[in-house]
Amino acid sequence: MPRSAMRRVMCHERGGQAGGGVSGSNLFSRYNSVRGHVSEIPKLNGRGTRLFVGFPDTEISSTFSQFGERVSDSPPKVRSFTNVHLEPLVPNGQRQFAGGAYCNGEFLTELTLRRGWRAEEKERWSFVRHVTGGATTREPKQKLETAWFGGYLFPHFGHFLLETLARVQSLEVVHSPEPIVFFVAWGAPRLQPFMEGVFRHLGIVPDRIRLCSVPLEVRTLLVQEPTLQSRGFVNVSSLAVLKHTAPNPAPQSGMIYLARSEAKVRRRVLNEEELQRRLDGSAQARIIFPEKLSFAEQLACLRNSDVVSGCEGSAFHSLTFVEGSRTSLMFCGSLPSLNYFLCDELIDGDAIYARCGANDCDRGGPVTRRTDWVLDVEKAIDLIDRTSHDTVHPGSVENRMAHLKPPDAPAGSAIGQTHSVRRINQIAKHVGARSYLEIGVFRGKTFNALDFERKVAVDPRFQFDVADYQREGVEFHQMSSDQYFTRHGLSQTFDIIFLDGLHTFQQTLRDFCNSLACAHDRTVWVIDDVLPVDVYSAWPNQTEALKFRRQAGGKIWAWHGDVYKLVFAIHDYFPMYSYVTLGGRGNPQAVVWKAPRIDFTPIFDSMEAIERLSYFDLLKREETLKVGPDEEGLRLFIESMAAGAERGAPAPAPV
């Protein structure tokens, strides 16, 4: 990382500039109407940005003053001391200890616990050091020929990750066979299970760890510079040790919420349980209790999500150990500690910090990092909804990748092509389509990325500002699909119709039947999510489907509903229409066009029999869906349409 990049800090705000930065980050489009001021500070590592919601620029600017000087990428240096005596720590006042490291009788101030930016230049003990020496050196009980100095063992999860590990995050320490000696501070007489899990993740065998509980003599003590100092600095060279890629990482899917309600914490979020109940009822996020999981299980949960949300807490520091890019959404009562922003430089992806509460009304006074606070649940739900990328069908590949780009961008800016966009563009090219109707638009990720002379969007509630995309030939109808077809269904026809509304058989069948009035002989339909991935994915109620899967121990977040029944209905009751299912990659979608199927024989004796189909019935008759890779399915469609064009009539297609 170039030094010039290390010292470049920009602060953006909506509608203006702060700190000399340039406004207009693509993250703002998702938070334009959120309550509270929105500002941005990019990460110096170039792999994401920090978004602040509800914090004044003066507070942010003060925190990030000279921030670039706090970030380094130089490999940490290693010093060597001979004939070192390590004296166990003994409490000596508030947050102070006697004891520490001595070399040839001289107290080694270099090995004291330091906190704060440029702590060595400060006078106050609280910034300079917590270990002051002054203990009587006793006869050593143990002797080591060579050892690494690990620093100070903290029992608190966050301080363990930030401070205990600060001197062991280099390949030189990890690959060395020598023991690592730690002073025991604040009541940590032995390694706890989560500590062993962290050391193993780093590649350090727990047997190498020695706790200085008795006087210890080390002939040669190797000391690595810390890669992170609390409220001080961070060295990004530690990335090589922190992030170990999983051999078969699971695909990222959905949002998790890191709950603190059952943890023993000094600072409480007084009504967090209410937010958890809301999330559990809506299936917007999978609730995780980090303290109930091993460290390896915590990392697995983080790896398997593309959005990590929660109230301010040390569980967010675990993201420094996870490879890959993801978004974090943290709810705060006050501006978080500088430690979170230092850790951001070790994490890929965007970080959103939202002031989302007030202090305990009974106590009064301003919110600080040590007071209980009351969460604004409605604001939190709103921010979760704005940050989530899988409310409609979270299992699709295109939605798992949506966090890398905003779901929609203002007119004139580039929008990444999803599977839906690519398929519809290919179909449009071969049929010369000029008009397009989309039922179920939501955030406009597909609709706003397509370019037709005339296109119409229908949704009960658009999740973006339609004014940003309004132009001649584009219509937005905020209403149900039933209302649209009743009021406008006979007024115009469309070349392509995309059905992506409520993912139930009854509603999608009604949308298909109603859309026939908007069709002509060469209209093509694309029907979303017609191939569920498991029995839960096929359940018509999304909330219940995700809840049942979680109860059964399932991890994925895919949901498609029972739209698959529509394909059977088309097969049996619309023999003048042909279809294929594009399911080789990404979200499975059926393509339907007018072409009679020769040798047609219905499968079921009634529409009621189709409505009663289960997921297992689908498995027995999956061949009816004509599922195949995109290339094969589009080839069959194109050949049929081309033959029909030559004859001047729809071309018969094989059953």
XYZ file of C-alpha atoms in Angstrom:
655
model
C 0.000 0.000 0.000
C 1.585 3.305 -1.060
C 2.423 5.771 1.695
C 0.526 8.491 -0.130
C -2.621 6.370 0.103
C -2.018 5.815 3.794
C -2.251 9.544 4.496
C -5.240 10.307 2.304
C -8.440 10.676 4.314
C -11.564 12.088 2.702
C -14.854 12.877 4.384
C -17.976 13.055 2.189
C -21.391 14.309 3.142
C -24.677 14.366 1.314
C -25.175 17.635 -0.547
C -21.791 19.158 0.316
C -18.211 18.571 1.341
C -16.393 18.066 4.591
C -12.704 17.714 5.135
C -11.958 18.588 1.522
C -13.633 15.464 0.131
C -15.860 14.885 -2.871
C -19.507 14.042 -2.299
C -21.598 11.534 -4.206
C -20.633 8.049 -3.034
C -22.784 5.302 -4.509
C -23.644 4.208 -0.976
C -25.728 7.331 -0.417
C -28.428 6.239 -2.868
C -29.579 3.649 -0.348
C -29.804 6.080 2.578
C -31.058 9.311 1.007
C -34.220 9.531 3.112
C -32.906 8.031 6.343
C -33.281 10.083 9.506
C -30.008 11.833 10.358
C -27.048 13.314 8.569
C -25.053 10.946 6.350
C -21.281 11.249 5.889
C -18.548 9.072 4.435
C -14.889 8.383 5.074
C -13.211 5.919 2.684
C -10.972 3.197 3.990
C -7.325 3.771 3.257
C -6.971 0.151 2.162
C -9.194 0.953 -0.836
C -11.528 -1.982 -0.118
C -14.684 -0.215 0.974
C -15.845 2.855 2.837
C -17.285 3.913 6.179
C -20.746 5.439 6.180
C -21.880 7.429 9.225
C -25.613 7.963 9.784
C -26.705 10.519 12.367
C -23.292 11.803 13.465
C -22.209 15.454 13.052
C -19.223 16.081 10.814
C -17.374 17.887 13.605
C -17.412 14.745 15.747
C -16.273 12.559 12.868
C -13.546 14.969 11.720
C -12.122 15.145 15.228
C -11.948 11.366 15.451
C -10.263 10.999 12.071
C -7.752 13.799 12.522
C -4.362 12.507 11.293
C -5.940 9.078 10.858
C -3.651 8.273 7.931
C -0.628 8.440 10.213
C -2.158 5.734 12.356
C -2.164 3.174 9.524
C 1.040 1.461 8.439
C 1.958 -1.396 6.165
C 5.623 -1.893 7.096
C 6.416 -5.392 8.407
C 6.783 -5.193 12.210
C 10.362 -5.165 13.453
C 11.715 -7.772 15.860
C 14.094 -6.956 18.726
C 16.090 -9.346 20.855
C 16.862 -9.054 24.577
C 19.210 -11.320 26.553
C 19.040 -12.404 30.172
C 15.449 -11.268 30.707
C 13.633 -11.752 33.996
C 9.825 -11.816 33.843
C 8.095 -11.028 37.131
C 4.352 -11.881 37.398
C 2.019 -8.905 37.546
C 0.616 -7.766 40.890
C -2.246 -5.208 41.129
C -0.937 -1.835 42.252
C -3.850 0.621 42.094
C -6.590 1.135 39.521
C -5.578 -0.406 36.193
C -1.940 -0.524 37.262
C 0.345 -3.424 37.985
C 3.742 -3.920 39.515
C 6.019 -6.452 37.928
C 6.922 -6.865 34.262
C 10.103 -7.488 32.290
C 13.658 -6.705 33.447
C 16.861 -6.992 31.439
C 20.035 -7.242 33.487
C 18.147 -5.645 36.376
C 16.747 -2.723 34.343
C 12.983 -2.404 33.865
C 12.052 -2.742 30.166
C 9.623 0.110 29.510
C 9.472 -1.076 25.871
C 7.432 -4.083 26.996
C 4.834 -2.274 29.080
C 1.218 -2.182 28.017
C 0.628 1.022 26.061
C -2.654 2.478 24.863
C -3.476 5.580 22.857
C -1.977 7.377 19.864
C 1.712 8.175 20.395
C 1.413 6.973 23.959
C 5.171 7.165 24.447
C 4.903 10.973 24.130
C 2.200 11.326 26.786
C 2.735 12.111 30.430
C -0.388 10.607 31.938
C 0.048 7.028 33.133
C -3.330 6.029 31.698
C -1.931 6.627 28.229
C 1.680 5.661 28.826
C 1.570 2.293 30.519
C -0.393 0.100 32.896
C 2.651 -1.886 34.073
C 5.046 0.253 36.052
C 7.692 -2.132 37.359
C 8.663 -1.664 40.973
C 8.216 -5.285 41.971
C 10.904 -7.203 43.800
C 12.530 -9.615 41.386
C 12.571 -13.077 42.861
C 14.501 -16.212 42.108
C 13.174 -17.635 38.809
C 11.047 -20.758 39.115
C 11.321 -21.622 35.422
C 13.923 -21.015 32.731
C 13.622 -20.854 28.944
C 16.452 -20.698 26.454
C 14.531 -18.768 23.763
C 10.979 -17.447 23.705
C 8.756 -14.860 22.070
C 7.157 -12.104 24.139
C 3.406 -12.297 23.559
C 2.325 -9.350 25.648
C -0.663 -9.409 28.006
C -3.444 -11.972 28.220
C -6.897 -10.354 28.467
C -10.005 -12.391 29.351
C -12.315 -9.931 27.576
C -13.025 -11.129 24.017
C -12.517 -7.771 22.319
C -9.349 -6.835 24.173
C -7.992 -10.338 23.601
C -8.401 -9.914 19.830
C -7.040 -6.372 19.774
C -4.266 -6.402 22.373
C -3.329 -9.952 23.363
C -2.737 -10.897 19.724
C -0.969 -7.669 18.753
C 2.571 -9.104 19.019
C 1.992 -12.489 17.363
C 0.487 -11.456 14.008
C 3.425 -12.153 11.724
C 4.538 -15.221 9.824
C 7.842 -15.127 11.700
C 6.090 -15.664 15.032
C 3.545 -18.141 13.671
C 6.113 -20.364 11.978
C 8.576 -20.322 14.869
C 8.667 -23.386 17.165
C 9.640 -21.311 20.196
C 7.209 -20.789 23.098
C 5.285 -17.522 23.467
C 5.170 -15.970 26.941
C 2.260 -13.801 28.118
C 1.811 -11.784 31.275
C -1.496 -12.516 33.010
C -3.558 -9.348 33.477
C -7.029 -8.710 34.858
C -7.682 -12.208 36.122
C -6.916 -14.583 33.231
C -5.064 -17.484 34.890
C -5.463 -19.881 31.957
C -6.404 -20.076 28.304
C -10.131 -20.133 27.715
C -11.636 -22.222 24.870
C -12.186 -19.196 22.604
C -8.529 -18.215 23.090
C -7.346 -21.629 21.985
C -9.636 -21.390 18.955
C -8.171 -18.025 17.976
C -4.594 -19.233 18.350
C -5.346 -22.278 16.233
C -6.874 -20.060 13.559
C -3.659 -18.043 13.458
C -1.656 -21.253 13.120
C -0.258 -21.166 16.663
C -0.474 -24.430 18.598
C -1.842 -23.659 22.095
C 0.935 -25.784 23.616
C 3.356 -23.004 22.659
C 1.636 -20.571 25.032
C 3.288 -19.955 28.422
C 1.590 -17.824 31.073
C 3.915 -15.966 33.418
C 2.378 -16.938 36.745
C 5.747 -17.486 38.482
C 9.114 -15.686 38.072
C 10.590 -16.711 34.731
C 14.047 -16.357 33.204
C 14.536 -16.238 29.434
C 18.045 -16.326 27.965
C 16.915 -14.784 24.634
C 13.575 -12.984 24.458
C 12.328 -12.103 20.948
C 9.940 -9.154 20.827
C 7.864 -8.201 17.794
C 6.441 -4.716 17.458
C 2.662 -4.725 17.977
C 0.508 -4.658 14.858
C -2.309 -2.865 16.697
C -2.365 -0.559 19.700
C -5.681 0.180 21.388
C -6.849 3.659 20.357
C -3.495 4.048 18.693
C -2.543 2.526 15.358
C -2.883 -0.513 13.095
C -0.398 -2.309 10.868
C -2.147 -3.870 7.877
C 0.739 -6.264 7.209
C -0.968 -8.542 9.767
C -3.535 -9.493 7.109
C -1.310 -12.360 5.984
C -1.791 -14.050 9.365
C -5.300 -12.951 10.305
C -7.137 -14.248 7.245
C -7.011 -17.953 6.543
C -9.189 -18.907 3.570
C -11.548 -21.779 4.301
C -10.856 -24.830 2.079
C -14.462 -24.888 0.801
C -16.059 -21.594 1.793
C -19.847 -21.593 1.756
C -21.534 -19.056 -0.521
C -22.437 -15.799 1.186
C -26.156 -15.425 1.686
C -28.302 -13.107 3.741
C -27.884 -11.033 6.891
C -26.986 -12.096 10.411
C -27.635 -10.123 13.578
C -25.034 -10.367 16.369
C -27.166 -10.312 19.519
C -25.828 -9.009 22.850
C -29.006 -9.500 24.881
C -27.827 -12.716 26.550
C -24.198 -11.716 27.016
C -22.717 -10.444 30.279
C -21.761 -6.927 29.230
C -21.124 -3.760 31.176
C -23.044 -1.575 28.761
C -26.549 -2.736 27.854
C -28.910 -2.009 24.992
C -32.067 -1.902 27.062
C -34.617 -2.966 24.455
C -32.564 -5.086 22.089
C -34.932 -8.007 22.668
C -37.675 -6.061 20.877
C -35.531 -5.764 17.763
C -34.723 -9.463 17.957
C -38.424 -10.335 18.107
C -39.097 -8.168 15.077
C -36.252 -9.748 13.125
C -37.226 -13.276 14.102
C -40.792 -12.672 13.003
C -39.814 -11.173 9.659
C -36.894 -13.480 8.786
C -34.923 -10.399 7.722
C -31.835 -11.593 9.593
C -30.606 -14.752 11.256
C -29.961 -14.036 14.946
C -26.588 -15.186 16.286
C -25.449 -15.240 19.912
C -21.634 -15.121 19.534
C -20.875 -16.054 23.153
C -22.673 -19.400 22.609
C -20.458 -20.358 19.673
C -16.883 -21.501 19.409
C -14.548 -19.161 17.586
C -14.575 -21.434 14.522
C -18.395 -21.411 14.526
C -18.414 -17.614 14.780
C -16.167 -17.335 11.735
C -18.374 -19.799 9.833
C -21.429 -17.611 10.507
C -19.572 -14.518 9.358
C -18.305 -16.252 6.221
C -21.780 -17.440 5.293
C -23.324 -13.963 5.422
C -23.004 -10.952 3.186
C -24.342 -8.462 5.753
C -23.356 -8.483 9.446
C -25.537 -6.321 11.700
C -25.791 -5.692 15.406
C -25.381 -3.202 18.222
C -21.892 -1.964 18.990
C -19.818 -4.809 20.411
C -16.524 -6.639 20.184
C -18.006 -9.439 18.045
C -17.522 -7.102 15.072
C -13.746 -7.377 15.609
C -13.983 -11.004 14.454
C -14.505 -9.691 10.915
C -10.771 -8.985 10.805
C -10.266 -12.757 10.597
C -12.685 -13.370 7.722
C -11.631 -13.339 4.096
C -13.833 -11.831 1.401
C -15.953 -8.696 1.202
C -19.118 -8.055 3.196
C -21.111 -5.160 4.611
C -21.311 -4.447 8.343
C -24.133 -2.441 9.917
C -23.529 -1.311 13.506
C -26.129 0.436 15.674
C -24.575 2.841 18.183
C -25.677 5.069 21.031
C -22.624 7.288 20.507
C -19.692 7.427 18.119
C -17.866 4.075 18.457
C -14.335 3.699 19.738
C -11.487 4.432 17.371
C -10.619 0.727 17.596
C -13.486 -0.118 15.226
C -12.139 2.249 12.582
C -8.629 0.850 12.956
C -10.028 -2.667 12.492
C -11.887 -1.452 9.384
C -8.526 -1.223 7.640
C -8.209 -5.004 8.051
C -11.719 -5.735 6.714
C -12.938 -5.787 3.119
C -16.311 -4.223 2.409
C -18.419 -1.280 3.510
C -18.992 -0.415 7.190
C -22.122 1.509 8.235
C -22.230 3.162 11.670
C -25.687 4.437 12.647
C -26.553 6.493 15.706
C -29.711 4.658 16.563
C -30.781 5.364 20.111
C -30.905 7.478 23.223
C -29.622 7.066 26.761
C -31.512 5.473 29.643
C -34.324 7.940 30.411
C -34.093 7.274 34.163
C -30.437 8.215 34.275
C -30.549 11.233 32.024
C -27.498 12.953 30.628
C -25.719 12.322 27.351
C -25.011 8.901 25.935
C -21.414 7.794 26.405
C -19.622 4.575 25.647
C -20.257 3.426 29.233
C -23.967 4.201 29.668
C -26.931 1.983 28.934
C -28.961 3.182 25.978
C -32.333 2.633 24.332
C -32.368 1.398 20.746
C -34.613 3.098 18.185
C -36.094 -0.157 16.878
C -38.014 1.432 13.992
C -34.913 3.184 12.700
C -32.909 -0.024 13.064
C -35.493 -1.978 11.057
C -35.447 0.719 8.378
C -31.656 0.586 8.112
C -31.688 -3.215 8.007
C -34.204 -3.099 5.173
C -32.063 -0.582 3.285
C -28.938 -2.678 3.768
C -30.430 -6.107 3.091
C -30.145 -7.476 -0.453
C -32.314 -10.567 -0.312
C -35.810 -9.647 0.832
C -37.439 -11.129 -2.288
C -35.398 -14.206 -3.107
C -32.225 -14.290 -1.022
C -30.880 -17.556 -2.391
C -30.070 -16.366 -5.881
C -26.512 -15.824 -6.977
C -27.284 -12.330 -8.215
C -28.552 -11.326 -4.776
C -25.577 -12.859 -2.996
C -23.391 -10.574 -5.109
C -25.629 -7.517 -4.802
C -23.691 -6.098 -1.835
C -20.789 -5.335 -4.152
C -22.885 -2.708 -5.957
C -25.894 -0.623 -4.965
C -29.165 -2.283 -6.040
C -29.973 0.660 -8.245
C -28.148 3.715 -9.477
C -29.329 7.039 -10.891
C -29.961 7.324 -14.589
C -26.775 7.518 -16.584
C -24.650 5.472 -14.180
C -23.584 1.883 -14.696
C -25.514 -0.964 -13.077
C -24.002 -4.445 -12.910
C -25.833 -7.022 -15.042
C -27.616 -9.768 -13.122
C -28.736 -13.110 -14.574
C -32.192 -11.618 -15.184
C -30.759 -8.649 -17.069
C -28.462 -10.794 -19.207
C -31.218 -13.262 -20.107
C -33.781 -10.584 -20.927
C -31.255 -8.694 -23.053
C -30.460 -11.869 -24.999
C -34.151 -12.535 -25.596
C -34.774 -8.911 -26.587
C -31.950 -9.041 -29.104
C -33.357 -12.088 -30.910
C -36.989 -10.958 -31.019
C -36.282 -7.273 -31.614
C -38.147 -6.289 -28.458
C -38.966 -2.612 -27.971
C -41.418 -2.741 -25.056
C -41.157 -4.304 -21.605
C -43.464 -4.889 -18.615
C -42.150 -5.924 -15.193
C -44.449 -7.116 -12.403
C -42.699 -6.944 -9.022
C -39.909 -4.363 -9.270
C -38.921 -3.794 -5.614
C -35.510 -2.027 -5.674
C -35.392 -1.833 -9.470
C -32.222 -3.860 -9.858
C -33.499 -5.470 -13.064
C -35.916 -2.840 -14.358
C -33.535 0.121 -14.117
C -30.720 -1.787 -15.813
C -32.739 -2.575 -18.961
C -33.051 -0.255 -21.943
C -36.280 -0.374 -23.988
C -38.095 2.310 -25.937
C -41.068 1.729 -23.651
C -41.024 0.001 -20.309
C -43.555 -0.189 -17.482
C -42.899 -1.017 -13.815
C -45.607 -2.281 -11.459
C -45.086 -2.706 -7.714
C -47.193 -2.003 -4.593
C -44.270 -0.105 -3.055
C -41.150 0.884 -4.944
C -37.992 0.723 -2.814
C -36.195 3.532 -4.654
C -36.882 7.062 -5.821
C -38.637 6.633 -9.164
C -37.909 10.269 -10.021
C -34.253 9.337 -10.521
C -35.216 7.037 -13.407
C -38.117 8.866 -14.958
C -37.759 9.568 -18.676
C -39.921 9.543 -21.767
C -41.270 6.048 -22.395
C -40.861 4.873 -18.780
C -43.892 4.400 -16.519
C -44.043 3.569 -12.828
C -47.351 2.282 -11.431
C -47.306 1.959 -7.645
C -50.196 -0.455 -7.207
C -50.910 -4.170 -7.071
C -50.653 -6.150 -10.284
C -54.389 -6.911 -10.132
C -55.134 -3.180 -10.058
C -52.754 -2.509 -12.938
C -54.294 -5.123 -15.232
C -57.800 -3.953 -14.351
C -57.015 -0.302 -15.110
C -54.403 -0.528 -17.883
C -54.332 -4.124 -19.115
C -56.092 -3.509 -22.425
C -54.375 -0.223 -23.292
C -51.064 -1.551 -24.626
C -49.133 -4.692 -25.494
C -45.573 -5.693 -24.640
C -42.802 -7.642 -26.358
C -41.360 -9.006 -23.089
C -43.182 -9.506 -19.775
C -41.189 -10.307 -16.617
C -43.242 -11.835 -13.757
C -41.369 -11.376 -10.474
C -44.136 -10.417 -8.048
C -45.515 -12.291 -5.073
C -43.918 -15.744 -5.273
C -47.022 -17.828 -4.832
C -48.686 -20.042 -7.416
C -52.098 -18.398 -7.133
C -50.863 -14.845 -7.647
C -48.351 -15.695 -10.375
C -50.979 -17.718 -12.255
C -53.328 -14.743 -12.031
C -50.567 -12.413 -13.277
C -49.834 -14.718 -16.213
C -53.496 -15.011 -17.184
C -54.059 -11.266 -16.874
C -50.943 -10.482 -18.866
C -52.318 -12.434 -21.860
C -54.440 -9.376 -22.555
C -51.209 -7.357 -22.899
C -49.579 -9.853 -25.266
C -49.307 -10.434 -28.994
C -48.246 -13.534 -30.926
C -44.518 -12.900 -30.386
C -44.610 -11.788 -26.748
C -42.139 -13.588 -24.495
C -42.607 -14.125 -20.756
C -39.814 -14.578 -18.222
C -41.087 -16.064 -14.953
C -38.836 -15.858 -11.916
C -37.950 -18.513 -9.318
C -39.613 -21.599 -10.784
C -37.175 -24.166 -9.353
C -36.903 -24.320 -5.526
C -33.732 -25.748 -3.995
C -35.328 -27.727 -1.139
C -38.630 -28.400 0.594
C -38.363 -25.192 2.625
C -37.616 -23.088 -0.435
C -40.849 -24.393 -2.011
C -43.077 -23.365 0.920
C -45.363 -20.477 -0.206
C -44.903 -18.403 2.983
C -41.397 -16.922 3.092
C -41.312 -16.160 6.820
C -42.473 -19.656 7.748
C -40.152 -21.264 5.196
C -37.023 -19.634 6.621
C -38.176 -20.259 10.195
C -38.810 -23.979 9.528
C -35.403 -24.354 7.871
C -33.633 -22.727 10.820
C -35.474 -25.001 13.240
C -34.257 -27.993 11.234
C -30.670 -26.744 11.374
C -30.523 -25.420 7.828
C -28.057 -22.640 7.052
C -29.029 -21.276 3.631
C -31.540 -18.462 3.047
C -32.981 -19.484 -0.322
C -36.718 -19.054 -0.904
C -38.655 -19.426 -4.176
C -42.240 -20.120 -3.109
C -44.516 -22.454 -5.060
C -44.211 -20.648 -8.411
C -43.031 -23.966 -9.890
C -46.700 -25.040 -10.039
C -47.295 -22.400 -12.712
C -45.087 -24.336 -15.138
C -47.277 -27.421 -14.645
C -50.364 -25.252 -15.180
C -48.937 -23.887 -18.438
C -48.067 -27.412 -19.504
C -51.601 -28.709 -18.911
C -53.847 -25.733 -19.645
C -51.935 -23.644 -22.185
C -50.829 -26.113 -24.899
C -50.498 -23.248 -27.409
C -47.493 -21.987 -25.408
C -44.020 -23.527 -25.211
C -41.486 -23.041 -22.448
C -38.020 -23.893 -21.151
C -36.475 -23.341 -17.717
C -33.095 -21.644 -17.569
C -31.533 -23.151 -14.484
C -27.922 -23.846 -15.333
C -26.641 -20.790 -13.432
C -28.153 -18.383 -10.953
C -31.818 -17.872 -10.319
C -33.989 -20.442 -12.193
C -36.423 -18.763 -14.597
C -38.956 -20.070 -17.127
C -39.124 -18.569 -20.610
C -42.576 -18.859 -22.230
C -43.601 -18.006 -25.803
C -46.503 -18.753 -28.130
C -45.804 -21.939 -30.084
C -48.137 -24.983 -29.970
C -46.662 -28.148 -28.481
C -47.137 -31.170 -30.742
C -48.224 -34.538 -29.294
C -49.515 -32.736 -26.209
C -50.976 -34.782 -23.323
C -51.996 -33.215 -19.988
C -50.592 -34.680 -16.789
C -53.274 -33.770 -14.234
C -57.052 -33.908 -14.322
C -57.687 -30.541 -12.628
C -56.089 -27.255 -11.595
C -56.782 -28.277 -8.006
C -54.457 -31.270 -8.435
C -51.693 -28.893 -9.562
C -52.297 -26.609 -6.603
C -51.889 -29.593 -4.239
C -48.438 -30.473 -5.631
C -45.643 -30.727 -3.068
C -41.915 -30.264 -3.475
C -41.508 -34.042 -3.624
C -44.085 -34.258 -6.422
C -41.928 -31.742 -8.249
C -38.885 -33.970 -7.836
C -40.802 -36.880 -9.371
C -41.766 -34.804 -12.426
C -38.901 -32.327 -12.673
C -38.420 -33.217 -16.344
C -41.717 -31.419 -17.029
C -39.982 -28.111 -16.254
C -37.457 -28.710 -19.089
C -34.563 -27.460 -16.987
C -31.259 -26.905 -18.730
C -28.274 -24.568 -19.009
C -28.929 -21.080 -20.307
C -27.250 -21.724 -23.642
C -29.311 -24.832 -24.394
C -32.637 -23.352 -23.331
C -32.106 -20.078 -25.195
C -31.052 -22.017 -28.307
C -34.349 -23.956 -28.320
C -36.300 -20.746 -27.812
C -34.452 -18.871 -30.562
C -34.832 -21.733 -33.067
C -38.586 -21.942 -32.394
C -39.074 -18.181 -32.725
C -36.971 -18.074 -35.906
C -38.984 -20.892 -37.468
C -42.204 -19.149 -36.547
C -40.997 -15.921 -38.162
C -40.249 -17.742 -41.430
C -43.722 -19.336 -41.519
C -45.488 -16.206 -40.386
C -47.089 -18.180 -37.589
C -45.946 -19.709 -34.264
C -43.761 -22.742 -34.892
C -44.823 -26.040 -33.310
C -42.508 -27.170 -30.571
C -41.889 -30.674 -29.234
C -43.521 -31.612 -25.958
